[in-house]
Coordinates of C-alpha atoms and ligand atoms in Angstrom, one line a residue:
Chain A
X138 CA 1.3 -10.8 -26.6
X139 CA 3.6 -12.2 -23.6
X140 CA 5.5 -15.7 -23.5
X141 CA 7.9 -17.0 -21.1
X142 CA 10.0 -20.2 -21.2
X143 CA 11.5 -21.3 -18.5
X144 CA 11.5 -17.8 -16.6
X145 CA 14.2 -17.8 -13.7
X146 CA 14.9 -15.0 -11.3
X147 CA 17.7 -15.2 -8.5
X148 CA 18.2 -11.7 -6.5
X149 CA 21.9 -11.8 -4.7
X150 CA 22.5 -10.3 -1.9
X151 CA 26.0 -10.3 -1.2
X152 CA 26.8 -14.3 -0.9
X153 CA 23.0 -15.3 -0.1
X154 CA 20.8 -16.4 -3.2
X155 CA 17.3 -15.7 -3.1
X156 CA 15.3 -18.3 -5.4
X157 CA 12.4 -16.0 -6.4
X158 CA 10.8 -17.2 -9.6
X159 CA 11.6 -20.9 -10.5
X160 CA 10.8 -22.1 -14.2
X161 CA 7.8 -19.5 -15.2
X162 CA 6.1 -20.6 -18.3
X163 CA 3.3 -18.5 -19.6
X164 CA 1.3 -17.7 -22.9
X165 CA -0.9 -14.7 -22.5
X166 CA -3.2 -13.8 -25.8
X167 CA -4.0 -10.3 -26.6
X168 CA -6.6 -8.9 -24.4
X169 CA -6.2 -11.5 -21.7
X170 CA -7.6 -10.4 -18.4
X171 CA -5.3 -12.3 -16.3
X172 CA -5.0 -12.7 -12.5
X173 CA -1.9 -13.3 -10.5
X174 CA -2.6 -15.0 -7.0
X175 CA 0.0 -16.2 -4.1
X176 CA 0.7 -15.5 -1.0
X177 CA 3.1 -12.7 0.4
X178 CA 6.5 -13.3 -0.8
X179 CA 5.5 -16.0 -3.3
X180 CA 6.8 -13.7 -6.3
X181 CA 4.4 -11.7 -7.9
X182 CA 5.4 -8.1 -7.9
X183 CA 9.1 -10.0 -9.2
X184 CA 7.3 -12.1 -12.0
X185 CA 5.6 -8.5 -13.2
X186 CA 8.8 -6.1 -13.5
X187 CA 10.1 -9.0 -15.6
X188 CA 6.9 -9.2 -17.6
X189 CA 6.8 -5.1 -18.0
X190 CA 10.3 -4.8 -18.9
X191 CA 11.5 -3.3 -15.5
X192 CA 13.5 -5.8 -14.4
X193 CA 15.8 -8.4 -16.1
X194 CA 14.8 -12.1 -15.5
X195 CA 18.6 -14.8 -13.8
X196 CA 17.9 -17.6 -16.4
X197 CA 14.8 -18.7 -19.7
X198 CA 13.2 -16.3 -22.3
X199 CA 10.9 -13.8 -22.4
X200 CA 9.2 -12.7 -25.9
X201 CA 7.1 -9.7 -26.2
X202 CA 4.4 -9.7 -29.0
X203 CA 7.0 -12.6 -30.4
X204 CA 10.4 -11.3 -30.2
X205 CA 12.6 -12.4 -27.9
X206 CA 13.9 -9.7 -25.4
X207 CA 17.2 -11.0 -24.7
X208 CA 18.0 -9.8 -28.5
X209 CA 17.1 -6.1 -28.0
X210 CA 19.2 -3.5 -27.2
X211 CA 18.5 -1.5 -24.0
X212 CA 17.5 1.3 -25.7
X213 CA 15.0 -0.9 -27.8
X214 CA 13.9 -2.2 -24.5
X215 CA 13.2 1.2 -23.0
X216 CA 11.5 2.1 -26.0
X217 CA 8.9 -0.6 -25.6
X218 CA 8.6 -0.1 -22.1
X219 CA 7.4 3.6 -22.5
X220 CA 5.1 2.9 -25.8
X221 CA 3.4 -0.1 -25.4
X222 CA 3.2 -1.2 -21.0
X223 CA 1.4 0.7 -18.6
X224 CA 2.5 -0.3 -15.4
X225 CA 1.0 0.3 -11.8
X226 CA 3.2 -0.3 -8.9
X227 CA 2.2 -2.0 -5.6
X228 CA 4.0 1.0 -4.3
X229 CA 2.7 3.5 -6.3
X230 CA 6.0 5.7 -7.3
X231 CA 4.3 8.8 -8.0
X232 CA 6.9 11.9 -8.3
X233 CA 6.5 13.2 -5.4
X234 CA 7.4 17.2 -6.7
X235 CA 5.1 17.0 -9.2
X236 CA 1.8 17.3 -8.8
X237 CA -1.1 15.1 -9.3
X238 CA -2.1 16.2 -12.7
X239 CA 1.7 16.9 -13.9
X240 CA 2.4 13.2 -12.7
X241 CA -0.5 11.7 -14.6
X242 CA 0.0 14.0 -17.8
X243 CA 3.6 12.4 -17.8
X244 CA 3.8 9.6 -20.5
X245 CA 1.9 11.5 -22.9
X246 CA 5.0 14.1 -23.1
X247 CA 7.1 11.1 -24.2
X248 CA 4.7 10.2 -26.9
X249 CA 4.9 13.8 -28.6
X250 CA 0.8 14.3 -28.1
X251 CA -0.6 17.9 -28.7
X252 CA -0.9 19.9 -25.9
X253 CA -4.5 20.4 -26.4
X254 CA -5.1 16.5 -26.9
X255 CA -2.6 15.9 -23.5
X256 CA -5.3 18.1 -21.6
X257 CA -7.9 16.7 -22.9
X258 CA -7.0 13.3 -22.2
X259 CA -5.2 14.0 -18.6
X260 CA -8.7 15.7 -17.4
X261 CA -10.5 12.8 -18.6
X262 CA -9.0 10.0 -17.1
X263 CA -8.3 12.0 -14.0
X264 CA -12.3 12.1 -13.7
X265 CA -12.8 8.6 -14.8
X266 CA -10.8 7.3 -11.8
X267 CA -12.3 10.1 -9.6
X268 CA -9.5 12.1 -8.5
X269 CA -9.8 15.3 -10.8
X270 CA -10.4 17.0 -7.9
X271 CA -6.9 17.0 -6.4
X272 CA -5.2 17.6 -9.7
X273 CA -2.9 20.5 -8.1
X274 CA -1.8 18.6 -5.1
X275 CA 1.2 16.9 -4.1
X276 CA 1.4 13.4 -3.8
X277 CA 1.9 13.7 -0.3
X278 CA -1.1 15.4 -0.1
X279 CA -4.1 12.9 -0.9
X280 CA -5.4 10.0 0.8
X281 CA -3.7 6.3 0.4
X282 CA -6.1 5.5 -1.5
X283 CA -6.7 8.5 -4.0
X284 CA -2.4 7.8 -4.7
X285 CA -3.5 4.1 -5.8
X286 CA -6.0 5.6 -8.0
X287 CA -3.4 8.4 -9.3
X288 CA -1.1 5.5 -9.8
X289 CA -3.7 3.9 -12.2
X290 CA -4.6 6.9 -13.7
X291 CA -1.2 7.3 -14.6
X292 CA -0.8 3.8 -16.5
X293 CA -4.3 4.1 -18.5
X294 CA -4.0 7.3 -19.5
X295 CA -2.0 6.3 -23.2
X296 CA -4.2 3.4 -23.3
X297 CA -1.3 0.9 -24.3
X298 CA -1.7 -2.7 -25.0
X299 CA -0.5 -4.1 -21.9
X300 CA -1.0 -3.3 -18.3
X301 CA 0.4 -4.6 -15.7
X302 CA -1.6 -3.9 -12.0
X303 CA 0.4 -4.6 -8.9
X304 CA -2.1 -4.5 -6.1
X305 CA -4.5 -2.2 -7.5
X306 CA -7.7 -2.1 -4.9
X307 CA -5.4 -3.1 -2.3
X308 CA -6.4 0.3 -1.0
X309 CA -9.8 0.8 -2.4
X310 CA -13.3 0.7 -0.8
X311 CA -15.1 -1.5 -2.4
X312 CA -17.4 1.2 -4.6
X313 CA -14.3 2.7 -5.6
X314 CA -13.0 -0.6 -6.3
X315 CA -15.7 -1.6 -8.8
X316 CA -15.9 1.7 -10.5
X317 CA -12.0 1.0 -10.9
X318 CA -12.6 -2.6 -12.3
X319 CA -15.2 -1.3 -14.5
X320 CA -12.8 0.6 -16.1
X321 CA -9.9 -1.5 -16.7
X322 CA -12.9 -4.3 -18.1
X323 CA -14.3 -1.1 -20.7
X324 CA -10.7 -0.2 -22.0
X325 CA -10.3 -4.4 -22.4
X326 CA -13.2 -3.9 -24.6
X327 CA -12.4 -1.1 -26.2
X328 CA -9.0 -0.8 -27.1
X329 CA -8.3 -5.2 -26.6
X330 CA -5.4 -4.3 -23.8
X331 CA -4.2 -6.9 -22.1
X332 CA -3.9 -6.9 -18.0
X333 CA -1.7 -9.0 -16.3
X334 CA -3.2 -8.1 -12.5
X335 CA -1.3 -9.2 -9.2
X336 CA -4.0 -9.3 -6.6
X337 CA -5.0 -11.2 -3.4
X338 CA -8.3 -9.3 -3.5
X339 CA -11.2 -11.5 -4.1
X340 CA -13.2 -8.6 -5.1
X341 CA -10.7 -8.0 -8.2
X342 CA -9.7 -11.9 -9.3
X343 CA -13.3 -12.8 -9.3
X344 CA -13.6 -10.2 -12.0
X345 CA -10.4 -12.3 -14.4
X346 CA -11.0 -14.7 -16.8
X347 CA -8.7 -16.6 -15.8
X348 CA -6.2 -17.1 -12.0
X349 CA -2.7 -17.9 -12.3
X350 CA -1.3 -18.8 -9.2
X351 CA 2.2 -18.7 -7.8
X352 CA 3.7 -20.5 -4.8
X353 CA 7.2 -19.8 -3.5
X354 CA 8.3 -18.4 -6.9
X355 CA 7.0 -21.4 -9.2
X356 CA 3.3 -22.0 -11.1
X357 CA 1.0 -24.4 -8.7
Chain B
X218 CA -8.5 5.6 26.9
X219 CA -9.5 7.6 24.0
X220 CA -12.0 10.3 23.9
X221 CA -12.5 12.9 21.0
X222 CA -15.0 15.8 21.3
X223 CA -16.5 17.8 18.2
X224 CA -13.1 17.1 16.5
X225 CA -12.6 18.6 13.3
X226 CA -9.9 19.0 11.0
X227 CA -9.2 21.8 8.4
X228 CA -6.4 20.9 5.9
X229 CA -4.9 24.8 4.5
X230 CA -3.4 25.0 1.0
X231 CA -2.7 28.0 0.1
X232 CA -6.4 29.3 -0.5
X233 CA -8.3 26.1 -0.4
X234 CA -9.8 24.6 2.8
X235 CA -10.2 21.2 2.8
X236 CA -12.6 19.8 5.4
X237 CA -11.0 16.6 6.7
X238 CA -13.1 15.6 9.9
X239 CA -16.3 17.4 10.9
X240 CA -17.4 16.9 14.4
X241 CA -16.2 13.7 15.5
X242 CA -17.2 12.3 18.6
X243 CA -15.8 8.9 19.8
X244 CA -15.5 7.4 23.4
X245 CA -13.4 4.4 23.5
X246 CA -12.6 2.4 26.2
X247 CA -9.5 0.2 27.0
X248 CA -9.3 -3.4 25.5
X249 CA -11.7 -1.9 22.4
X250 CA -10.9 -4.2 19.0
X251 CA -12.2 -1.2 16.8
X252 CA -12.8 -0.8 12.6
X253 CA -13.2 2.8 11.8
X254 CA -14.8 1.9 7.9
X255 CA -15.4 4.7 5.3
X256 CA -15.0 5.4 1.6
X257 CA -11.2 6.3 0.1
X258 CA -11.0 9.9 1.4
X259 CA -13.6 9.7 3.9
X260 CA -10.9 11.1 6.7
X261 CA -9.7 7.9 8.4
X262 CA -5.9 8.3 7.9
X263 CA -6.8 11.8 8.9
X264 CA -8.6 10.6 11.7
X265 CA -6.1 8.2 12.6
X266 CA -3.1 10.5 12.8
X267 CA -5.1 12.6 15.4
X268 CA -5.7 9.8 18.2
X269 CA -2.1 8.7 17.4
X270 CA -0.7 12.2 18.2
X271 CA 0.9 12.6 14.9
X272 CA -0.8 15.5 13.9
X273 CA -3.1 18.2 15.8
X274 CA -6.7 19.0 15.3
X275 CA -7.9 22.2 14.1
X276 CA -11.5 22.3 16.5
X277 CA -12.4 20.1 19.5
X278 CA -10.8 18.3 21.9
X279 CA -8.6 15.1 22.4
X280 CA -8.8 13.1 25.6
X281 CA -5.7 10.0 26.1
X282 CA -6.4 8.9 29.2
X283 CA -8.6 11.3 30.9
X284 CA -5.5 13.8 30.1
X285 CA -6.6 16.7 27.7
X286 CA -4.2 16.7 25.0
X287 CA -4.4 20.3 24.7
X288 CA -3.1 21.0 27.9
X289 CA 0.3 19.0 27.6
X290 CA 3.3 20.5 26.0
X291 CA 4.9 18.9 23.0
X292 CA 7.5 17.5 25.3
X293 CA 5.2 15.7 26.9
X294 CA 2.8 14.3 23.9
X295 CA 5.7 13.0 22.2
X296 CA 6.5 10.9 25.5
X297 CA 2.9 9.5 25.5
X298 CA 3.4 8.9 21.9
X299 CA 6.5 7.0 22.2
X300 CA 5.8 5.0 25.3
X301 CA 1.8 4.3 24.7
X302 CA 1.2 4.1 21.3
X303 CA 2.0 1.7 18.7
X304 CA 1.6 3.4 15.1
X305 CA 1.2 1.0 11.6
X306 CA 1.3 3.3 8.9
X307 CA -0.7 3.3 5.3
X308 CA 2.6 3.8 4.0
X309 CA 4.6 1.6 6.0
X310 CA 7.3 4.5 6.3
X311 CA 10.4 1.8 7.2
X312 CA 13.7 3.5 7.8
X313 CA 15.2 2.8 4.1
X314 CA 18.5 3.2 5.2
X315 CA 17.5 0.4 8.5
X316 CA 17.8 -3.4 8.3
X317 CA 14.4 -4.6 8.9
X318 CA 16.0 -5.8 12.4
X319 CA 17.0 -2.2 13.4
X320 CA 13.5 -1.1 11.8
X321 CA 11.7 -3.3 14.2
X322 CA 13.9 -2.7 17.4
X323 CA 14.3 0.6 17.1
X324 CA 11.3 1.1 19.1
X325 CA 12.8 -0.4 22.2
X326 CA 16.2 1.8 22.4
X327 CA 13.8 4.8 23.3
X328 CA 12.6 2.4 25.9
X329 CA 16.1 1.8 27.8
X330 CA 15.7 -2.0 27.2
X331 CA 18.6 -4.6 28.0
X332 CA 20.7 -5.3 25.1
X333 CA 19.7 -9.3 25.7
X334 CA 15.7 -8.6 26.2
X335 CA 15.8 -6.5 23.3
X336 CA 17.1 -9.3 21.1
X337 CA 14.9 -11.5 22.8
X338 CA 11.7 -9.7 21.5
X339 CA 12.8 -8.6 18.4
X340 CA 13.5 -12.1 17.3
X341 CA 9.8 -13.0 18.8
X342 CA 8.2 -10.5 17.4
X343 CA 9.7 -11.0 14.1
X344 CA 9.1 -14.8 13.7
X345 CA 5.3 -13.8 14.8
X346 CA 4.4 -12.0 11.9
X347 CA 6.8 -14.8 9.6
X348 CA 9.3 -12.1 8.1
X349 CA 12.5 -13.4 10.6
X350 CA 14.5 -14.9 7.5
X351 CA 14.4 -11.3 6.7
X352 CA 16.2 -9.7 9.4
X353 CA 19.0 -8.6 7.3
X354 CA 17.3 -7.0 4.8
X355 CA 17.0 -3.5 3.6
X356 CA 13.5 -2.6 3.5
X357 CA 13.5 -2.3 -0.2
X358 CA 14.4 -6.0 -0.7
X359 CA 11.6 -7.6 0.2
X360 CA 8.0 -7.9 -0.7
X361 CA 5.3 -5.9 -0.3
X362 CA 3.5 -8.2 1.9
X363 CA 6.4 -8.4 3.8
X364 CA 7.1 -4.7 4.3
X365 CA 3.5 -4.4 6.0
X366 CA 4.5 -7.0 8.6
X367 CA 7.5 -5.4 9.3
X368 CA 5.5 -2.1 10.0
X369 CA 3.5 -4.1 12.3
X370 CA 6.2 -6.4 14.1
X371 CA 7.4 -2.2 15.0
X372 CA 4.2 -0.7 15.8
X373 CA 3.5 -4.4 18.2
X374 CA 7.4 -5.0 19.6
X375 CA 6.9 -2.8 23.1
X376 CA 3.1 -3.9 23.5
X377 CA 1.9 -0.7 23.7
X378 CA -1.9 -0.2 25.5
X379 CA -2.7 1.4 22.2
X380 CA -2.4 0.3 18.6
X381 CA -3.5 2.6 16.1
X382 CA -3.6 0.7 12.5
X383 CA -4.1 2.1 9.1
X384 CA -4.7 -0.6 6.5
X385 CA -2.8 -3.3 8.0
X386 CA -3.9 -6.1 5.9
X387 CA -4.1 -3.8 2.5
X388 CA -1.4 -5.9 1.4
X389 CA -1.8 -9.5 2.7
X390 CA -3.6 -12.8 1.1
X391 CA -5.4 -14.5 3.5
X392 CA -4.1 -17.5 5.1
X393 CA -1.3 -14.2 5.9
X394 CA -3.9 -11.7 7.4
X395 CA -5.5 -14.4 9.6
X396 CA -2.3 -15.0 11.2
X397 CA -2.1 -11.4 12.0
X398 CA -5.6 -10.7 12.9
X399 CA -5.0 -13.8 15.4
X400 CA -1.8 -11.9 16.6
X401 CA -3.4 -9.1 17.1
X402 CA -6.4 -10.2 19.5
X403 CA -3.8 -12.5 21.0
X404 CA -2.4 -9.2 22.1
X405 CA -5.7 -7.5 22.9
X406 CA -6.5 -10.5 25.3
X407 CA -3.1 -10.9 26.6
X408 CA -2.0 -7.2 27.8
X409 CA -5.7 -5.3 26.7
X410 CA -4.4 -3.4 23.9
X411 CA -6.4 -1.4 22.3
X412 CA -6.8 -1.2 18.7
X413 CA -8.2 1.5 16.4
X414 CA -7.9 -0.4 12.9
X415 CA -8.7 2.0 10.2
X416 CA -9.8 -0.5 7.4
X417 CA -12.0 -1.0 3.9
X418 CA -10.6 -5.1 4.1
X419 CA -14.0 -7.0 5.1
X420 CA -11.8 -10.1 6.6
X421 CA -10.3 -7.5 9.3
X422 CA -13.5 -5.7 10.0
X423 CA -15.7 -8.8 10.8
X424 CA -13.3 -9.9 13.2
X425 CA -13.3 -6.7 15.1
X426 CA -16.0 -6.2 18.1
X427 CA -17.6 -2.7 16.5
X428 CA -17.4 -0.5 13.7
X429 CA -16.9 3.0 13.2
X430 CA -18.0 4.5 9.7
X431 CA -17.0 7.7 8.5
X432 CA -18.1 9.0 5.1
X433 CA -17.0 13.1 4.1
X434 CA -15.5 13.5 7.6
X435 CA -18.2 12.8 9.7
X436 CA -19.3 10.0 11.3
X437 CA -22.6 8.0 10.1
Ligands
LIG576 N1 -1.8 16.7 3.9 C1 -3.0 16.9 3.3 N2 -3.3 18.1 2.8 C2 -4.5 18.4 2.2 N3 -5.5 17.5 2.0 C3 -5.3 16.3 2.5 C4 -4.0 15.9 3.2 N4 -4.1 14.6 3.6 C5 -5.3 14.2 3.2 N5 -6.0 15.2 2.5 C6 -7.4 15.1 2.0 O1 -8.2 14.9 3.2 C7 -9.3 13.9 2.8 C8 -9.2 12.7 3.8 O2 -7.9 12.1 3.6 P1 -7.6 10.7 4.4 O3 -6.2 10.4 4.0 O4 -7.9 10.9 5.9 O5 -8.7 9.7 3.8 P2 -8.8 8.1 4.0 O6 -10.2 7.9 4.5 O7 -7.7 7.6 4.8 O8 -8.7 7.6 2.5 P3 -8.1 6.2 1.9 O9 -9.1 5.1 2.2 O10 -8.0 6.5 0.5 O11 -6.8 5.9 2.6 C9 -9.0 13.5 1.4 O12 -9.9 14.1 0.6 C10 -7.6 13.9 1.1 O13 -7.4 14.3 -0.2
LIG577 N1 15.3 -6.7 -4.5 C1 15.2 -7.8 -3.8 N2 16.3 -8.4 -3.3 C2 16.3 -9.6 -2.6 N3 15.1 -10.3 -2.4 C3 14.0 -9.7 -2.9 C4 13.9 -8.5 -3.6 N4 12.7 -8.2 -3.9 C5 11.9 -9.3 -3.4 N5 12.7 -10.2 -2.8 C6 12.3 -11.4 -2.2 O1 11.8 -12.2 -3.3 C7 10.6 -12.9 -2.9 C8 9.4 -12.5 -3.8 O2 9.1 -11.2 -3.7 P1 7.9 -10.5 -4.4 O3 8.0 -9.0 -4.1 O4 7.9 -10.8 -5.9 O5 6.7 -11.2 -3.7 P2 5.1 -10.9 -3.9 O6 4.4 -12.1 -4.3 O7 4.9 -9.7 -4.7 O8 4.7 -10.6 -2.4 P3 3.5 -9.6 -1.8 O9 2.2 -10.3 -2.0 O10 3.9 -9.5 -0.3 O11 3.6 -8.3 -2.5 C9 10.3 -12.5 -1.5 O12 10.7 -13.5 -0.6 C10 11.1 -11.3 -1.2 O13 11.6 -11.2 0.1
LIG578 MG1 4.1 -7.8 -4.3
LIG579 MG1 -6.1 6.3 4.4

């Protein structure tokens, strides 16, 4: 479902260059459970926008479910992006004026879902991660680690074939860290998604079929 | 040097009460290397905020050094807050619009430290937690990983006798979190700061001297 050849990624900061992915060559299958490993800093979070389409990669290719990206339009691009990758951020991004229901609820609007069906499947996935409780609050209003879960809830709910996890239990307990993982493993088997999973919690790679690891921006 | 006494806290929205702490009761002594443990929305942030002087309980009493909190006038908590405590956010909460320099020496201006001395440690404090080729950097252009440090090098720069941390190592593979739990008790044994480290991370807890566990806003 996701190739890359020669992946390259440079961020420029006025005259300094900052190296952070060097020659990235993957080949993930459709519903791969994949874990991303390195220290901090060693490109991760960088090697994921590229992978979900948020980012742009400096130099090589990158071909979703075979074609190669650099042909699309933007708009193509987008497209994708919104339909077929659910993305969780390290930094979770929730709207902070919406609420947590209205923020998890959001991606089905763009998929022109009923409204019965939205509810439906915005209260259920709310409950699987275990935050239907706090549906009408603000974002600012929850604990750290009821936002993660938002955050997840948010990229699950239109069940798309890949998902990309930045961090995901990095602030979980460890019960609500399995029920979490137990849930991204059931819609693996359920609906074959892929997840690509950037994690240095042992808890969560331990549960990946296979460990990619990255080491100042290049494969080890 | 820190002293609660059938704390509770009531969060108001609107209608709805929400219960955050019920009758907490702690006694800590300088020097203390504490983990306060507890499922995701158990009440440490909440908790946490409290015994930093962020936010106010709503029954009980605080005690910071024998003084009753509820006796001082704003003026004066905010002094003790920014002369005694050191605060490392869930969130981070960097100054976006800061360098992560000015992030982390910002501290020391309310401090009326010499321009030289304040170079001096911000430099040092910065190389300690291994984000000084970072310096220039606004905080949205650098890692996740990274950001956390730079919460800490701020909360850590003045060496404050009280550390309050929420989640410092959510975001940090190992060989990084080591080094930080080693700075931290290098700072515990060198000035007797004491640390309140809200955490769920099992490599922070076990190096801490005692544990705390809340669970529904009470203690266990
Ligand atoms: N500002 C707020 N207004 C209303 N409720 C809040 C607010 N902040 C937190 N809460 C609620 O209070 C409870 C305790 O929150 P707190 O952030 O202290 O939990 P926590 O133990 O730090 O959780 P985590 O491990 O997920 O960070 C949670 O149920 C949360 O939803
Ligand atoms: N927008 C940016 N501009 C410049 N440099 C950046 C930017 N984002 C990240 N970097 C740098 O690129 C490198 C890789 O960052 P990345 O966020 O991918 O690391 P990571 O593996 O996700 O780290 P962590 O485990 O700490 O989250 C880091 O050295 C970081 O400072
Ligand atoms: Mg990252
Ligand atoms: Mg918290």
């Amino acid at each position: 479902i996701l190739q890359t050849k020669n992946l390259g990624k440079i961020y420029e900061m006025g005259e300094i260059k900052i190296p952070a992915l060097k020659d990235i060559n993957l080949d993930l299958k459709a519903g791969s459970f994949v874990a991303l490993e390195g220290p901090s800093g060693s490109g991760k979070s960088t090697l994921l926008n590229i992978c979900g389409l948020l980012d742009k990669q400096t130099t090589g290719e990158l071909f979703f479910n075979d074609s190669n990206i650099t042909d699309l339009t933007a708009k193509q691009i987008t497209q994708i992006r919104r339909d077929k990758i659910g993305f969780i951020f390290q930094g979770f991004n929730l709207v902070p004026v919406m609420s947590v229901y209205d923020n998890v609820e959001y991606p089905l609007f763009l998929n022109n879902v009923s409204n019965k069906k939205r509810r439906l499947q915005t209260i259920d996935i709310l409950k699987k991660v275990g935050v239907a409780e706090y549906a009408k609050h603000l974002p600012d209003k929850i604990s750290g680690g009821q936002k993660q879960r938002v955050a997840i809830a948010r990229a699950l709910i239109k069940k798309p074939p890949l998902i990309i996890a930045d961090e995901p239990t990095a602030n979980l307990d460890t019960k609500t860290a399995t029920d979490i993982i137990d849930l991204m493993h059931q819609m693996a088997a359920e609906y074959k998604t892929t997840f690509i999973i950037a994690t240095h919690d042992k808890r969560m790679s331990q549960r990946c079929d296979k460990i990619i690891k990255l080491e100042d921006g290049a494969l080890k």
